[in-house]
Amino acid sequence: MQTAEDRFNIARLSLKFDVAKIAKQNEIYATQHPRLKFAIEKHITSKGYRLEFTKHGYLIDLYKDDSQEIVVKKPRQVGASEWIFVYMFEASVRKLTSFTVLPKQKLRDSYVKTRVDPLLDGGCYKAFKRKSDEGNLMLKTLKKGTNLIFVGSNSRTEMISHPADIRIIDELDYCDQEYLSLADNTLDHSNHAIKIDISTPTLENEGIDAKFSLSDQKHWFLKCPHCGHQQILDFFGNVLRKDEYVSDEWVPISEDIQLHCIKADCRKVMNRFAMGEYVAREESDISGYMIPALCHPKKTPAILYDKYIKSKKSELEKQHFLNNDLGLTYSPEGASISKKILDNCKQSYTLTSTHTDYNDCCVMGIDVGKYFHVTIWRLREEKRELVYINKLLVADDRSFAEINHLIEAYRVRQGIVDMMPETKLSSKLCEKSDFVIWGCYYSTEEQPKEIYKEDKELKQVRAHRTWVIDEMVEDYKSSKVFLPQEAHDIEKGEFYAHMQAPKRLMVRGNHGRGRFDWSEGSKPDHYFHSAVYAKVAQMLLGNYIILDSKDYDIESNGREFTPEEDNSDIFSL
């Protein structure tokens, strides 16, 4: 059985005797550029294959790109990883250190063991390696005196570990957004400070899609050899057409399912591996590439069509097809709070004109980040009315005093604060509020029996994340939430932006089962979760009908309220 080193030796041997083929590639693809020349003459993949560009012409410009900042939006498995390896090793020859960020530490470990170590241990870069790095999955020190650094985005410690000249974020959309900004600090003392972001997209206007929108937005254009029309390759246009007269469905242009010219008066078959060119849509110093899905060497149009048919069975499969196979964003209709929904919740009052009186009952929600994001809501039977919103510094002891003042001023009967990740800080806040504020942990179990479970002894609640967010969002859609008329301008638009950030997506859970989850992508969503915690506080209290001041005791922290009678069990499956 061949080992990895055997495969490398065989490939290296064939490399020596295939000088003519390499010279031909050099001539065809104008490999005067050092990195592209390095790729063809030096690089061998971890599986022992040499690079060839006859079916990867869309990658050539990437290898030749010397831009200060590069953004790559792509489908999965299009050869971009090999470009990253070539980039970092070729840069190491020029004594540049690279810093590569992967979504999680566990993924980093697997990535280094299966992709990087084979290149160094017995592969084409064996001569680059120092033996002192055996077993180190984060740091690879090379003989040129440079380093290859690999970190998980979920580790703050690793993210600030080493200085570098090149910062690479691999699979940006799946990285921990909270610590991601720290990666740029590794370039502070470099004269080069090169930034590379690469990812399969997820949500529209977030992550790699947002970064790509700031770039020059280069798309791969292919010229039809029959009519001469230059076109961006699109599965929905070059492979499928819209049957507008019969089914209104996307159907294959031809029975054999091939790539066709998009022009209706041509529609002839095109060679998807023909040499095209990247054309920029915008002017920008950021060099952006949209890698074409229809040029994938192994995913033929017929294979993509089969995947498309299967994707119609569920939202999860549709999301995976668009993201992974086509490299497109996924935005399910109605899966978030839109600006229109927020506008429909506006009432004629303003925050500055709002006053609470003795008969009012309010709840408070607090999301913790760099700030305490505080919202206070007055309960109107089963409706909530926003009466206060602000962010307070978490590092300032005066914030605790201010929150206690707000509890008294607005007659807050129940508050909820998130317990993660700042558990000690949140616990301190609960204690200082005399436990008017309870801590909340989100749960993500796949088959919950209840929407939340309270622990009266610990003054905590564990709420099912997806379920309770669904409940809160439904309140907005059914106009059970009142917002002031200036809501769109609160915190210079932050409130509206945070409320619209999360999207409800289908994700694959244990045993391959699909389940829904809410994801904010790379956008801040603190006020959104503050509103969720206020919803949890309302649930804990129940929907109270305030008839008279005798119905409750202000000093009782709301525990003497009489809830509206409801015999239905809304908290169980």
Coordinates of C-alpha atoms in Angstrom, one line a residue:
M1 CA 0.0 0.0 0.0
Q2 CA 1.4 3.4 -1.0
T3 CA 2.1 5.9 1.8
A4 CA 1.8 9.6 1.4
E5 CA 5.6 9.9 0.9
D6 CA 5.5 7.2 -1.8
R7 CA 2.9 9.2 -3.7
F8 CA 5.0 12.3 -3.4
N9 CA 8.1 10.5 -4.6
I10 CA 6.2 9.1 -7.6
A11 CA 4.8 12.5 -8.4
R12 CA 8.2 14.2 -7.9
L13 CA 9.8 11.6 -10.2
S14 CA 7.2 12.2 -13.0
L15 CA 7.8 15.9 -12.4
K16 CA 11.5 15.5 -13.4
F17 CA 10.6 13.7 -16.6
D18 CA 7.7 15.9 -17.6
V19 CA 9.7 19.1 -18.2
A20 CA 8.1 19.5 -21.6
K21 CA 4.6 19.6 -20.2
I22 CA 5.6 22.1 -17.5
A23 CA 7.3 24.3 -20.2
K24 CA 4.1 24.1 -22.3
Q25 CA 2.0 25.2 -19.3
N26 CA 4.4 28.0 -18.6
E27 CA 4.1 29.2 -22.1
I28 CA 0.3 28.8 -22.3
Y29 CA -0.4 30.5 -19.0
A30 CA 2.4 33.1 -19.1
T31 CA 3.9 32.0 -15.9
Q32 CA 6.4 34.8 -15.6
H33 CA 4.8 35.5 -12.3
P34 CA 6.9 34.0 -9.5
R35 CA 3.9 32.5 -7.6
L36 CA 2.3 30.8 -10.6
K37 CA 5.7 29.5 -11.7
F38 CA 6.3 28.3 -8.1
A39 CA 2.9 26.5 -8.2
I40 CA 3.6 24.6 -11.4
E41 CA 7.2 23.7 -10.8
K42 CA 7.2 23.1 -7.0
H43 CA 3.8 22.4 -5.6
I44 CA 2.4 18.9 -5.2
T45 CA -0.9 18.3 -3.3
S46 CA -1.2 16.3 -0.1
K47 CA -2.6 13.5 -2.3
G48 CA 0.5 13.5 -4.5
Y49 CA -0.9 15.4 -7.5
R50 CA 0.8 18.2 -9.4
L51 CA -1.2 21.3 -10.3
E52 CA -2.5 21.7 -13.8
F53 CA -4.6 24.6 -15.1
T54 CA -6.2 23.1 -18.2
K55 CA -9.5 22.8 -16.2
H56 CA -8.6 25.4 -13.6
G57 CA -8.1 28.4 -15.7
Y58 CA -10.3 30.5 -13.4
L59 CA -7.6 30.2 -10.7
I60 CA -4.7 31.7 -12.7
D61 CA -5.5 35.3 -12.0
L62 CA -5.6 34.4 -8.2
Y63 CA -2.0 33.1 -8.4
K64 CA -0.8 36.2 -10.1
D65 CA -2.6 38.7 -7.8
D66 CA -0.3 40.8 -5.7
S67 CA -3.0 43.0 -4.2
Q68 CA -2.8 44.2 -0.6
E69 CA -6.2 42.8 0.1
I70 CA -7.9 39.8 -1.6
V71 CA -11.5 38.5 -1.1
V72 CA -12.6 35.2 -2.6
K73 CA -16.2 34.1 -2.7
K74 CA -16.5 30.5 -3.8
P75 CA -18.3 27.2 -4.0
R76 CA -16.7 24.3 -2.1
Q77 CA -13.9 22.2 -3.5
V78 CA -12.8 24.4 -6.4
G79 CA -9.0 24.3 -5.7
A80 CA -8.7 27.4 -3.7
S81 CA -7.0 25.6 -0.8
E82 CA -4.0 24.7 -3.0
W83 CA -3.7 28.4 -3.9
I84 CA -3.5 29.3 -0.2
F85 CA -0.8 26.7 0.4
V86 CA 1.2 28.0 -2.6
Y87 CA 0.7 31.6 -1.4
M88 CA 2.0 30.9 2.1
F89 CA 5.0 28.7 1.1
E90 CA 6.1 30.9 -1.8
A91 CA 5.8 33.9 0.6
S92 CA 8.0 32.1 3.1
V93 CA 10.8 32.0 0.5
R94 CA 10.6 35.8 0.6
K95 CA 10.8 35.5 4.4
L96 CA 7.1 36.4 5.1
T97 CA 5.2 34.9 7.9
S98 CA 1.6 33.8 7.4
F99 CA -1.2 33.7 10.0
T100 CA -4.1 31.5 9.0
V101 CA -7.4 31.5 10.8
L102 CA -9.8 28.6 10.7
P103 CA -13.3 28.4 12.2
K104 CA -12.6 26.2 15.2
Q105 CA -9.5 24.8 17.0
K106 CA -10.7 21.2 16.2
L107 CA -10.9 22.0 12.5
R108 CA -7.5 23.6 12.7
D109 CA -6.1 20.4 14.2
S110 CA -7.6 18.3 11.4
Y111 CA -6.6 20.8 8.7
V112 CA -2.9 20.8 9.8
K113 CA -2.7 17.0 10.3
T114 CA -4.3 16.1 7.0
R115 CA -3.4 19.0 4.7
V116 CA -0.3 20.8 6.0
D117 CA 1.8 18.1 7.7
P118 CA 1.9 15.8 4.7
L119 CA 3.3 18.7 2.6
L120 CA 6.1 19.2 5.2
D121 CA 6.7 15.6 6.5
G122 CA 7.2 13.8 3.3
G123 CA 6.0 16.1 0.6
C124 CA 7.1 18.8 -1.7
Y125 CA 8.1 21.2 1.2
K126 CA 10.0 18.7 3.3
A127 CA 13.2 20.8 2.7
F128 CA 11.4 23.8 4.2
K129 CA 10.8 22.3 7.6
R130 CA 12.7 22.4 10.9
K131 CA 12.5 19.2 12.9
S132 CA 11.8 21.1 16.2
D133 CA 8.1 21.5 15.2
E134 CA 7.0 17.9 15.5
G135 CA 3.5 17.6 16.9
N136 CA 2.9 21.4 17.0
L137 CA -0.4 22.0 15.2
M138 CA -0.4 25.8 15.7
L139 CA 3.2 26.8 14.7
K140 CA 5.4 25.6 11.9
T141 CA 8.8 27.2 11.9
L142 CA 10.6 27.0 8.5
K143 CA 14.3 27.0 7.7
K144 CA 14.0 30.3 6.1
G145 CA 13.4 31.8 9.5
T146 CA 9.7 32.4 8.9
N147 CA 6.6 30.8 10.5
L148 CA 3.3 29.3 9.3
I149 CA 0.8 29.9 12.1
F150 CA -2.6 28.2 12.2
V151 CA -5.3 29.2 14.8
G152 CA -8.9 28.6 15.6
S153 CA -11.1 31.7 15.6
N154 CA -12.9 30.5 18.8
S155 CA -9.7 31.0 20.8
R156 CA -8.9 34.6 21.8
T157 CA -5.5 33.5 23.1
E158 CA -4.5 32.1 19.8
M159 CA -5.8 35.0 17.8
I160 CA -3.3 37.3 19.5
S161 CA -0.5 34.8 19.5
H162 CA 2.1 35.9 16.9
P163 CA 3.0 38.8 14.6
A164 CA 2.7 38.1 10.8
D165 CA 3.0 39.6 7.4
I166 CA 0.0 37.8 5.8
R167 CA -3.4 37.3 7.5
I168 CA -5.5 34.6 5.9
I169 CA -9.1 33.9 7.1
D170 CA -10.2 30.6 5.7
E171 CA -14.0 30.0 5.7
L172 CA -14.8 33.4 7.0
D173 CA -18.5 32.8 7.3
Y174 CA -18.0 29.9 9.8
C175 CA -15.6 31.7 12.0
D176 CA -16.3 33.2 15.5
Q177 CA -17.1 36.8 14.6
E178 CA -16.4 38.0 18.2
Y179 CA -12.7 37.4 18.0
L180 CA -12.1 37.7 14.3
S181 CA -11.2 41.4 14.4
L182 CA -8.2 40.5 16.5
A183 CA -6.6 38.8 13.6
D184 CA -5.8 42.0 11.9
N185 CA -3.7 43.1 14.9
T186 CA -1.1 40.5 13.9
L187 CA -0.2 42.7 11.0
D188 CA 0.5 45.9 13.0
H189 CA 4.3 45.7 12.7
S190 CA 4.5 44.4 9.2
N191 CA 5.6 46.4 6.1
H192 CA 3.5 44.1 3.9
A193 CA 0.2 43.6 5.9
I194 CA -1.5 41.4 3.3
K195 CA -5.1 40.4 4.0
I196 CA -6.8 37.4 2.4
D197 CA -10.5 36.5 3.1
I198 CA -11.9 33.3 1.5
S199 CA -15.1 31.5 2.2
T200 CA -18.2 29.7 0.9
P201 CA -21.0 32.3 1.5
T202 CA -23.9 31.8 3.8
L203 CA -26.2 34.8 4.2
E204 CA -26.8 37.8 1.9
N205 CA -24.8 40.9 2.9
E206 CA -22.9 39.1 5.6
G207 CA -19.5 37.6 6.0
I208 CA -17.7 37.0 2.7
D209 CA -20.7 38.4 0.7
A210 CA -20.4 41.7 2.6
K211 CA -16.6 41.7 2.0
F212 CA -17.0 40.9 -1.7
S213 CA -19.5 43.8 -2.1
L214 CA -16.7 46.2 -1.0
S215 CA -14.3 44.8 -3.5
D216 CA -14.0 45.4 -7.3
Q217 CA -16.3 42.3 -7.7
K218 CA -14.6 40.4 -10.4
H219 CA -16.8 37.8 -12.2
W220 CA -15.7 35.1 -14.6
F221 CA -16.7 35.9 -18.2
L222 CA -16.8 33.3 -20.9
K223 CA -17.2 34.2 -24.6
C224 CA -19.6 32.1 -26.7
P225 CA -17.6 30.7 -29.6
H226 CA -20.8 30.8 -31.8
C227 CA -22.3 34.2 -31.3
G228 CA -19.4 36.0 -29.5
H229 CA -21.5 37.0 -26.5
Q230 CA -19.5 37.6 -23.3
Q231 CA -21.4 36.3 -20.3
I232 CA -21.1 35.5 -16.6
L233 CA -21.8 31.8 -16.1
D234 CA -25.0 31.2 -14.2
F235 CA -26.6 27.9 -13.4
F236 CA -30.0 29.6 -13.7
G237 CA -29.6 30.8 -17.3
N238 CA -26.7 28.7 -18.8
V239 CA -28.0 25.3 -17.7
L240 CA -31.6 25.9 -16.8
R241 CA -34.2 28.2 -18.3
K242 CA -37.5 29.5 -16.8
D243 CA -40.5 27.7 -18.3
E244 CA -42.7 30.8 -18.2
Y245 CA -45.5 29.5 -20.3
V246 CA -46.3 26.1 -18.6
S247 CA -44.9 25.2 -15.2
D248 CA -43.1 28.5 -14.2
E249 CA -40.3 26.1 -13.1
W250 CA -36.6 26.1 -13.9
V251 CA -36.1 23.3 -16.5
P252 CA -33.0 22.1 -18.4
I253 CA -32.2 23.9 -21.7
S254 CA -31.3 20.5 -23.3
E255 CA -32.0 16.9 -22.4
D256 CA -28.3 16.1 -22.0
I257 CA -27.9 19.0 -19.5
Q258 CA -24.9 20.9 -20.7
L259 CA -23.6 24.5 -20.6
H260 CA -25.4 26.7 -23.1
C261 CA -25.0 30.3 -24.3
I262 CA -27.3 32.4 -22.3
K263 CA -28.6 34.4 -25.3
A264 CA -32.1 33.1 -26.3
D265 CA -31.3 33.4 -30.0
C266 CA -28.1 31.3 -29.7
R267 CA -28.4 28.7 -26.9
K268 CA -25.6 26.7 -28.4
V269 CA -23.3 24.4 -26.2
M270 CA -20.2 26.1 -24.8
N271 CA -17.0 24.6 -23.5
R272 CA -17.0 25.4 -19.8
F273 CA -13.2 24.9 -19.5
A274 CA -12.5 27.4 -22.3
M275 CA -10.2 30.3 -21.2
G276 CA -12.3 33.2 -20.0
E277 CA -11.4 36.3 -18.1
Y278 CA -12.3 38.1 -14.8
V279 CA -14.1 41.4 -15.4
A280 CA -14.5 43.9 -12.5
R281 CA -17.8 45.5 -11.9
E282 CA -16.6 48.2 -9.5
E283 CA -13.5 50.2 -8.7
S284 CA -11.9 49.3 -5.5
D285 CA -8.5 48.7 -3.9
I286 CA -9.8 45.4 -2.7
S287 CA -9.4 42.6 -5.2
G288 CA -12.5 40.4 -5.2
Y289 CA -13.2 37.1 -7.0
M290 CA -16.4 35.2 -7.5
I291 CA -15.2 31.7 -8.4
P292 CA -17.6 30.2 -11.1
A293 CA -19.4 27.0 -10.0
L294 CA -20.0 25.8 -13.6
C295 CA -16.2 25.5 -14.2
H296 CA -15.8 22.8 -11.5
P297 CA -13.7 20.0 -13.0
K298 CA -15.8 17.2 -11.5
K299 CA -19.3 18.7 -10.8
T300 CA -20.8 18.6 -14.3
P301 CA -23.9 20.6 -15.1
A302 CA -25.8 17.2 -15.0
I303 CA -24.5 16.6 -11.4
L304 CA -25.5 20.1 -10.4
Y305 CA -29.0 19.6 -11.8
D306 CA -29.4 16.4 -9.9
K307 CA -28.4 18.3 -6.7
Y308 CA -30.8 21.1 -7.6
I309 CA -33.7 18.6 -7.9
K310 CA -32.9 17.1 -4.5
S311 CA -32.5 20.5 -2.9
K312 CA -36.2 21.2 -3.6
K313 CA -37.2 18.7 -1.0
S314 CA -36.2 20.8 2.0
E315 CA -34.9 24.3 3.0
L316 CA -31.8 22.7 4.4
E317 CA -30.9 21.0 1.1
K318 CA -31.7 24.2 -0.8
Q319 CA -29.4 26.2 1.5
H320 CA -26.6 23.7 1.0
F321 CA -27.0 23.6 -2.7
L322 CA -26.9 27.4 -3.1
N323 CA -24.0 27.9 -0.6
N324 CA -21.8 24.9 -1.3
D325 CA -22.5 23.9 -4.9
L326 CA -23.2 27.3 -6.5
G327 CA -21.3 29.6 -4.1
L328 CA -24.4 31.8 -3.7
T329 CA -26.0 33.3 -0.6
Y330 CA -29.2 32.0 0.9
S331 CA -32.0 34.3 2.1
P332 CA -35.2 32.4 2.8
E333 CA -38.2 34.6 2.5
G334 CA -39.8 35.6 5.8
A335 CA -36.9 34.2 7.9
S336 CA -36.0 37.4 9.7
I337 CA -37.5 40.6 11.0
S338 CA -37.6 43.0 8.1
K339 CA -37.7 46.8 8.1
K340 CA -41.3 46.7 7.0
I341 CA -42.2 44.5 10.0
L342 CA -40.4 47.0 12.4
D343 CA -42.1 50.0 10.7
N344 CA -45.5 48.3 11.2
C345 CA -44.9 48.2 15.0
K346 CA -44.4 51.9 15.2
Q347 CA -46.9 53.9 17.3
S348 CA -47.4 57.7 17.8
Y349 CA -45.4 58.0 21.0
T350 CA -41.7 58.9 21.5
L351 CA -39.2 57.6 24.0
T352 CA -38.7 61.1 25.5
S353 CA -42.4 61.5 26.1
T354 CA -42.8 58.1 27.8
H355 CA -43.5 58.0 31.5
T356 CA -44.4 55.1 33.7
D357 CA -46.8 55.3 36.6
Y358 CA -47.7 53.2 39.6
N359 CA -49.9 50.8 37.7
D360 CA -47.3 50.0 35.1
C361 CA -45.5 46.6 34.8
C362 CA -42.2 46.5 33.0
V363 CA -39.7 43.8 32.0
M364 CA -36.0 44.3 31.2
G365 CA -33.7 42.4 28.8
I366 CA -29.9 42.7 28.8
D367 CA -27.5 41.3 26.3
V368 CA -23.8 41.4 27.3
G369 CA -20.9 42.2 24.9
K370 CA -18.6 45.2 25.2
Y371 CA -21.7 46.9 26.6
F372 CA -24.8 46.0 28.6
H373 CA -27.4 46.4 25.8
V374 CA -30.5 47.3 27.9
T375 CA -34.1 47.4 26.7
I376 CA -37.2 48.0 29.0
W377 CA -40.7 47.1 27.9
R378 CA -44.0 48.0 29.4
L379 CA -46.5 45.1 29.4
R380 CA -49.9 45.9 27.9
E381 CA -51.8 42.6 28.5
E382 CA -50.0 40.4 26.0
K383 CA -48.3 43.2 24.2
R384 CA -44.9 44.9 24.9
E385 CA -44.1 48.6 24.5
L386 CA -40.5 49.8 24.2
V387 CA -40.0 52.5 26.8
Y388 CA -36.2 52.6 27.3
I389 CA -33.1 51.5 25.3
N390 CA -29.4 52.2 25.9
K391 CA -26.0 50.6 26.1
L392 CA -23.8 50.9 29.2
L393 CA -20.2 50.1 29.6
V394 CA -19.6 46.7 31.2
A395 CA -16.3 47.7 32.7
D396 CA -17.8 50.6 34.6
D397 CA -19.2 49.9 38.1
R398 CA -21.5 52.9 37.6
S399 CA -23.4 50.7 35.1
F400 CA -24.6 48.4 37.9
A401 CA -25.9 51.4 39.8
E402 CA -27.6 52.8 36.7
I403 CA -29.4 49.5 36.0
N404 CA -30.7 49.3 39.6
H405 CA -31.9 52.9 39.2
L406 CA -33.7 51.9 36.0
I407 CA -35.3 49.0 37.8
E408 CA -36.8 51.3 40.3
A409 CA -37.6 54.2 37.9
Y410 CA -39.5 51.9 35.4
R411 CA -40.9 49.5 38.0
V412 CA -39.2 46.5 36.4
R413 CA -40.8 43.4 37.8
Q414 CA -38.6 40.9 36.0
G415 CA -35.3 41.3 34.2
I416 CA -33.3 38.7 32.2
V417 CA -29.6 38.9 31.3
D418 CA -27.6 36.4 29.2
M419 CA -25.1 34.3 31.2
M420 CA -22.7 33.6 28.4
P421 CA -19.9 34.2 27.8
E422 CA -19.5 36.7 30.8
T423 CA -20.9 34.4 33.5
K424 CA -19.3 36.1 36.4
L425 CA -20.2 39.5 35.3
S426 CA -23.8 38.5 34.7
S427 CA -24.0 36.8 38.1
K428 CA -22.8 39.9 39.7
L429 CA -25.4 42.0 37.9
C430 CA -28.2 39.6 39.1
E431 CA -27.0 39.7 42.7
K432 CA -26.7 43.5 42.8
S433 CA -30.3 43.8 41.5
D434 CA -31.5 41.7 44.4
F435 CA -32.4 39.1 41.8
V436 CA -35.0 41.2 40.1
I437 CA -32.7 40.2 37.2
W438 CA -32.3 36.5 36.5
G439 CA -29.6 34.9 34.4
C440 CA -30.5 33.0 31.2
Y441 CA -28.7 30.2 29.4
Y442 CA -29.7 29.3 25.8
S443 CA -30.2 25.6 25.1
T444 CA -30.1 24.0 21.6
E445 CA -31.4 20.5 22.3
E446 CA -33.0 19.1 19.2
Q447 CA -36.2 17.7 20.8
P448 CA -37.1 20.1 23.7
K449 CA -40.0 19.3 25.9
E450 CA -40.5 22.9 27.0
I451 CA -39.7 26.4 25.7
Y452 CA -38.0 27.3 29.0
K453 CA -37.2 25.9 32.4
E454 CA -36.8 28.0 35.5
D455 CA -34.6 27.3 38.5
K456 CA -36.2 29.4 41.4
E457 CA -33.4 28.5 43.7
L458 CA -30.6 29.7 41.5
K459 CA -32.8 32.5 40.0
Q460 CA -31.9 31.3 36.5
V461 CA -33.8 30.2 33.4
R462 CA -32.7 27.9 30.6
A463 CA -34.6 28.9 27.4
H464 CA -34.6 26.9 24.1
R465 CA -32.8 29.3 21.8
T466 CA -34.6 28.7 18.5
W467 CA -38.0 28.3 20.1
V468 CA -37.9 31.4 22.3
I469 CA -36.5 33.5 19.4
D470 CA -39.4 32.2 17.2
E471 CA -41.8 33.4 19.8
M472 CA -40.3 36.9 20.0
V473 CA -40.1 37.3 16.2
E474 CA -43.8 36.2 15.9
D475 CA -44.7 39.0 18.3
Y476 CA -43.2 41.5 15.9
K477 CA -44.9 39.9 12.9
S478 CA -48.3 39.9 14.6
S479 CA -47.9 43.5 15.9
K480 CA -47.8 42.5 19.6
V481 CA -44.8 44.8 20.0
F482 CA -45.1 48.6 20.1
L483 CA -42.2 50.8 19.0
P484 CA -41.8 54.6 19.3
Q485 CA -42.1 56.6 16.1
E486 CA -38.4 57.3 16.1
A487 CA -37.5 53.6 16.4
H488 CA -35.6 53.6 13.0
D489 CA -33.2 56.3 14.4
I490 CA -32.5 54.8 17.8
E491 CA -28.8 54.7 18.5
K492 CA -28.1 56.1 15.0
G493 CA -29.9 53.1 13.4
E494 CA -28.3 50.4 15.5
F495 CA -31.6 49.1 16.9
Y496 CA -33.1 48.5 13.5
A497 CA -29.8 47.0 12.2
H498 CA -29.5 44.6 15.2
M499 CA -33.1 43.5 14.9
Q500 CA -32.7 42.7 11.2
A501 CA -29.4 40.9 11.5
P502 CA -30.3 37.3 12.6
K503 CA -31.7 34.9 9.9
R504 CA -33.6 31.7 10.6
L505 CA -31.8 28.9 8.8
M506 CA -32.0 25.1 8.5
V507 CA -28.9 23.4 9.9
R508 CA -28.0 19.8 10.1
G509 CA -28.1 18.4 13.6
N510 CA -27.2 15.1 15.2
H511 CA -27.7 12.0 13.0
G512 CA -28.1 14.2 9.9
R513 CA -31.5 15.5 11.0
G514 CA -32.4 19.1 9.9
R515 CA -33.3 21.7 12.5
F516 CA -33.8 25.4 12.5
D517 CA -31.4 27.9 14.1
W518 CA -31.0 31.6 14.1
S519 CA -27.7 33.0 12.8
E520 CA -26.5 36.6 12.8
G521 CA -23.6 35.9 10.5
S522 CA -21.0 38.6 11.0
K523 CA -23.4 41.4 12.0
P524 CA -24.0 42.7 15.6
D525 CA -27.3 41.6 17.1
H526 CA -27.2 42.7 20.7
Y527 CA -30.5 44.6 20.8
F528 CA -32.2 41.6 19.1
H529 CA -31.1 39.3 22.0
S530 CA -32.0 42.0 24.5
A531 CA -35.5 41.9 23.1
V532 CA -35.5 38.1 23.3
Y533 CA -34.5 38.2 27.0
A534 CA -37.3 40.7 27.6
K535 CA -39.7 38.1 26.0
V536 CA -38.4 35.5 28.4
A537 CA -39.0 37.9 31.3
Q538 CA -42.6 38.3 30.1
M539 CA -43.0 34.6 29.9
L540 CA -41.8 34.2 33.5
L541 CA -44.3 36.8 34.7
G542 CA -47.2 35.6 32.5
N543 CA -49.6 37.9 30.7
Y544 CA -50.9 40.1 33.5
I545 CA -54.1 42.1 33.5
I546 CA -53.5 45.2 35.6
L547 CA -56.8 46.2 37.0
D548 CA -55.9 48.2 40.0
S549 CA -52.9 49.0 42.2
K550 CA -54.2 46.6 44.8
D551 CA -53.6 43.7 42.4
Y552 CA -49.8 43.8 43.2
D553 CA -47.3 45.0 45.7
I554 CA -44.5 47.2 44.3
E555 CA -42.1 45.8 46.9
S556 CA -42.7 42.2 45.9
N557 CA -40.7 42.2 42.7
G558 CA -43.7 41.2 40.8
R559 CA -44.3 37.8 42.4
E560 CA -47.7 38.7 43.7
F561 CA -49.2 39.5 40.3
T562 CA -52.3 37.5 39.3
P563 CA -51.7 36.0 35.8
E564 CA -54.4 35.8 33.2
E565 CA -56.0 32.3 33.4
D566 CA -55.0 30.1 30.5
N567 CA -55.6 26.4 30.5
S568 CA -53.6 25.6 27.4
D569 CA -50.1 24.1 27.7
I570 CA -48.2 26.4 25.4
F571 CA -44.8 25.4 26.7
S572 CA -44.8 21.7 25.8
L573 CA -44.6 19.8 22.5

